[in-house]
Short mmCIF file of C-alpha atoms in Angstrom, two decimals:
data_model
loop_
_atom_site.label_atom_id
_atom_site.label_comp_id
_atom_site.label_asym_id
_atom_site.label_seq_id
_atom_site.Cartn_x
_atom_site.Cartn_y
_atom_site.Cartn_z
CA MET A 1316 -4.34 74.69 132.69
CA ASP A 1317 -3.84 77.31 130.48
CA THR A 1318 -6.93 79.63 131.31
CA VAL A 1319 -6.04 78.94 135.02
CA ALA A 1320 -2.32 80.55 133.87
CA GLU A 1321 -3.87 83.53 132.38
CA ARG A 1322 -6.69 84.25 134.62
CA GLY A 1323 -5.52 81.84 138.13
CA LEU A 1324 -8.91 80.39 139.34
CA ASP A 1325 -9.92 83.48 141.03
CA GLY A 1326 -10.64 84.75 137.58
CA LEU A 1327 -12.15 82.01 136.56
CA THR A 1328 -15.30 82.10 136.03
CA MET A 1329 -16.88 78.19 135.54
CA ALA A 1330 -20.03 80.29 133.22
CA GLY A 1331 -16.00 81.64 131.21
CA LEU A 1332 -14.15 78.63 131.18
CA GLY A 1333 -17.80 76.14 129.94
CA ARG A 1334 -18.12 79.41 126.71
CA GLN A 1335 -13.61 78.38 125.83
CA VAL A 1336 -14.50 75.01 126.25
CA GLY A 1337 -18.68 74.88 124.70
CA MET A 1338 -19.59 73.54 127.94
CA SER A 1339 -22.51 75.23 129.57
CA SER A 1340 -21.62 75.56 133.09
CA GLY A 1341 -23.78 73.45 134.18
CA HIS A 1342 -22.29 70.30 132.65
CA LEU A 1343 -18.92 71.36 134.00
CA LEU A 1344 -20.48 71.79 137.55
CA TYR A 1345 -22.59 68.53 137.41
CA TYR A 1346 -18.28 66.85 136.84
CA PHE A 1347 -16.62 69.11 139.40
CA ARG A 1348 -19.03 70.01 141.38
CA THR A 1349 -16.63 73.11 142.82
CA LYS A 1350 -13.77 74.99 140.83
CA ASP A 1351 -10.98 73.25 143.52
CA GLU A 1352 -12.55 70.22 142.15
CA LEU A 1353 -12.27 71.40 139.17
CA LEU A 1354 -8.83 72.76 139.90
CA LEU A 1355 -7.50 69.53 141.48
CA GLN A 1356 -8.57 67.20 138.32
CA THR A 1357 -6.42 69.58 136.05
CA LEU A 1358 -3.67 69.23 138.05
CA GLU A 1359 -4.20 65.53 138.36
CA TRP A 1360 -4.83 65.14 134.92
CA SER A 1361 -1.29 67.14 134.43
CA GLU A 1362 0.79 65.47 136.62
CA GLY A 1363 -0.85 62.45 135.02
CA ARG A 1364 1.42 63.14 132.07
CA LEU A 1365 4.51 63.90 133.93
CA GLY A 1366 4.77 61.29 135.71
CA ALA A 1367 5.41 59.89 131.86
CA GLU A 1368 7.48 61.74 130.96
CA ARG A 1369 9.73 61.02 134.40
CA GLY A 1370 8.84 57.20 133.78
CA ALA A 1371 10.21 57.44 130.99
CA LEU A 1372 13.19 59.70 131.96
CA LEU A 1373 14.24 57.07 134.84
CA SER A 1374 13.99 54.38 131.86
CA ARG A 1375 17.06 55.44 130.07
CA PRO A 1376 20.15 54.30 129.45
CA GLY A 1377 22.55 55.93 131.03
CA SER A 1378 24.20 57.52 134.55
CA ALA A 1379 22.30 57.99 137.94
CA ARG A 1380 23.59 62.11 137.27
CA GLU A 1381 22.41 62.43 134.23
CA ARG A 1382 18.53 61.45 134.64
CA LEU A 1383 18.80 63.41 138.03
CA HIS A 1384 19.78 66.39 136.02
CA GLY A 1385 16.31 65.33 133.56
CA TYR A 1386 14.35 65.43 136.92
CA VAL A 1387 15.03 68.49 137.42
CA GLU A 1388 14.86 69.51 134.12
CA VAL A 1389 11.00 68.02 134.27
CA TYR A 1390 10.59 69.72 137.51
CA VAL A 1391 11.93 73.53 136.55
CA PRO A 1392 9.01 75.59 135.36
CA ASP A 1393 9.47 76.54 131.97
CA GLY A 1394 9.50 80.29 132.61
CA PRO A 1395 7.28 82.44 134.57
CA ARG A 1396 2.65 81.43 134.42
CA ASP A 1397 4.28 78.41 133.39
CA PRO A 1398 0.03 76.93 133.38
CA HIS A 1399 1.77 73.48 135.31
CA TRP A 1400 3.78 75.46 138.02
CA THR A 1401 0.13 77.58 137.95
CA LEU A 1402 -1.84 75.18 138.44
CA TRP A 1403 0.52 74.36 141.78
CA LEU A 1404 0.02 77.05 143.10
CA GLU A 1405 -3.83 77.84 143.52
CA VAL A 1406 -3.12 73.84 145.12
CA TRP A 1407 -1.17 75.57 148.05
CA ASN A 1408 -2.79 78.58 147.73
CA ARG A 1409 -5.49 76.35 148.75
CA SER A 1410 -4.36 73.42 150.94
CA GLN A 1411 -5.19 75.05 154.62
CA ASN A 1412 -8.99 74.55 153.59
CA ALA A 1413 -9.39 71.13 151.86
CA ASP A 1414 -11.02 68.09 152.99
CA GLU A 1415 -9.36 65.21 153.60
CA ASP A 1416 -10.17 64.17 150.18
CA ALA A 1417 -8.10 66.32 148.05
CA ARG A 1418 -5.00 66.78 150.88
CA HIS A 1419 -5.32 62.94 150.11
CA ARG A 1420 -4.71 63.31 146.71
CA GLN A 1421 -2.08 66.14 146.34
CA ALA A 1422 -0.15 64.81 149.02
CA ALA A 1423 -0.25 61.32 146.26
CA ILE A 1424 1.49 63.69 143.91
CA GLU A 1425 3.88 64.41 146.34
CA ARG A 1426 4.46 61.39 147.25
CA ALA A 1427 5.05 60.30 142.40
CA TRP A 1428 7.80 62.51 142.76
CA HIS A 1429 9.46 62.18 145.95
CA ARG A 1430 9.71 58.37 145.18
CA ASP A 1431 11.10 58.64 142.07
CA LEU A 1432 13.98 61.34 143.07
CA VAL A 1433 14.79 58.83 145.67
CA ALA A 1434 15.07 56.13 142.53
CA ILE A 1435 17.83 57.79 141.39
CA LEU A 1436 19.64 59.36 144.52
CA ALA A 1437 19.47 55.45 145.64
CA GLU A 1438 21.07 54.03 142.09
CA GLY A 1439 23.39 56.94 142.88
CA VAL A 1440 24.42 56.36 145.84
CA SER A 1441 25.32 52.55 144.96
CA ARG A 1442 26.66 53.10 141.92
CA GLY A 1443 29.06 55.14 143.07
CA GLU A 1444 28.35 58.66 141.67
CA PHE A 1445 27.04 59.72 144.27
CA ARG A 1446 28.51 60.48 148.20
CA PRO A 1447 26.95 57.89 150.56
CA VAL A 1448 23.78 60.12 151.60
CA ASP A 1449 20.02 58.67 153.05
CA PRO A 1450 17.93 58.84 149.24
CA ASP A 1451 14.50 59.71 151.31
CA ARG A 1452 15.96 62.58 152.97
CA PHE A 1453 18.53 63.89 150.50
CA ALA A 1454 15.15 63.81 148.13
CA THR A 1455 12.89 65.91 150.81
CA ARG A 1456 15.62 68.46 150.94
CA MET A 1457 16.44 68.57 147.04
CA ARG A 1458 12.44 69.17 146.40
CA ALA A 1459 12.05 72.06 148.95
CA LEU A 1460 15.50 74.09 147.10
CA LEU A 1461 13.19 72.82 143.43
CA ASP A 1462 10.13 74.29 145.14
CA GLY A 1463 11.65 77.19 145.99
CA TYR A 1464 12.69 77.93 143.23
CA SER A 1465 10.55 77.09 141.35
CA VAL A 1466 8.21 79.13 142.77
CA HIS A 1467 10.51 82.23 142.11
CA VAL A 1468 10.81 81.41 137.88
CA ALA A 1469 6.88 80.83 137.92
CA VAL A 1470 6.08 84.05 140.22
CA GLY A 1471 8.63 85.82 137.72
CA LEU A 1472 10.88 87.40 140.27
CA PRO A 1473 13.97 89.15 138.11
CA GLY A 1474 17.03 86.98 138.93
CA THR A 1475 15.78 83.56 139.05
CA GLY A 1476 14.49 82.77 135.25
CA ARG A 1477 14.96 78.79 133.98
CA SER A 1478 18.58 78.83 132.85
CA GLU A 1479 19.75 80.67 136.33
CA VAL A 1480 18.47 78.16 138.52
CA LEU A 1481 19.22 75.25 136.35
CA VAL A 1482 22.74 76.56 136.66
CA GLN A 1483 21.91 76.55 140.76
CA VAL A 1484 20.21 73.26 141.14
CA ARG A 1485 23.86 71.91 138.68
CA GLU A 1486 26.13 73.43 140.65
CA PHE A 1487 23.77 72.37 143.92
CA ILE A 1488 24.75 68.66 143.48
CA ASP A 1489 28.24 69.03 142.07
CA GLU A 1490 28.74 70.25 146.16
CA THR A 1491 26.94 67.53 147.91
CA LEU A 1492 26.73 64.34 145.67
CA ILE A 1493 29.21 64.71 143.95
CA PRO A 1494 32.44 62.72 145.51
CA ARG A 1495 35.65 64.19 145.67
CA THR A 1496 38.32 62.70 143.66
#
């Protein structure tokens, strides 16, 4: 993951990666077949770690609003060239030419993020913490917003650092979800 973040997939050779991890390129190809498969399996591994973090977030006590802010903090990259987000950018870049299996695996990762966000939103609506919105539709819109901001953070666009994005998203949540009293 760090090598992809540092060099991008185009700068990664199986021979170079093999030297880094103490394996031959043939051994890597035996397990991964292609660089695209290596990329997708690395993303799945990384997402497994984040999925566990999201699961802990969803099960902790507190308000739905607090969990929503926690979800956003897990979602948004730490900064430019964030290894996890660099993997996503590489996967999205290759998605148009991916086979059906790869597309289904990528969609499964996306669905897990979506499902967890819908659960937080539905809980907040049912408790009266959030305005009555359709949790599925709102989650789709919010993830599009988060993806857009996250790409800006990951590629290092000026004025879109992590802290600025977190402020913008909190304002969006307050303006669109929190009931007016």
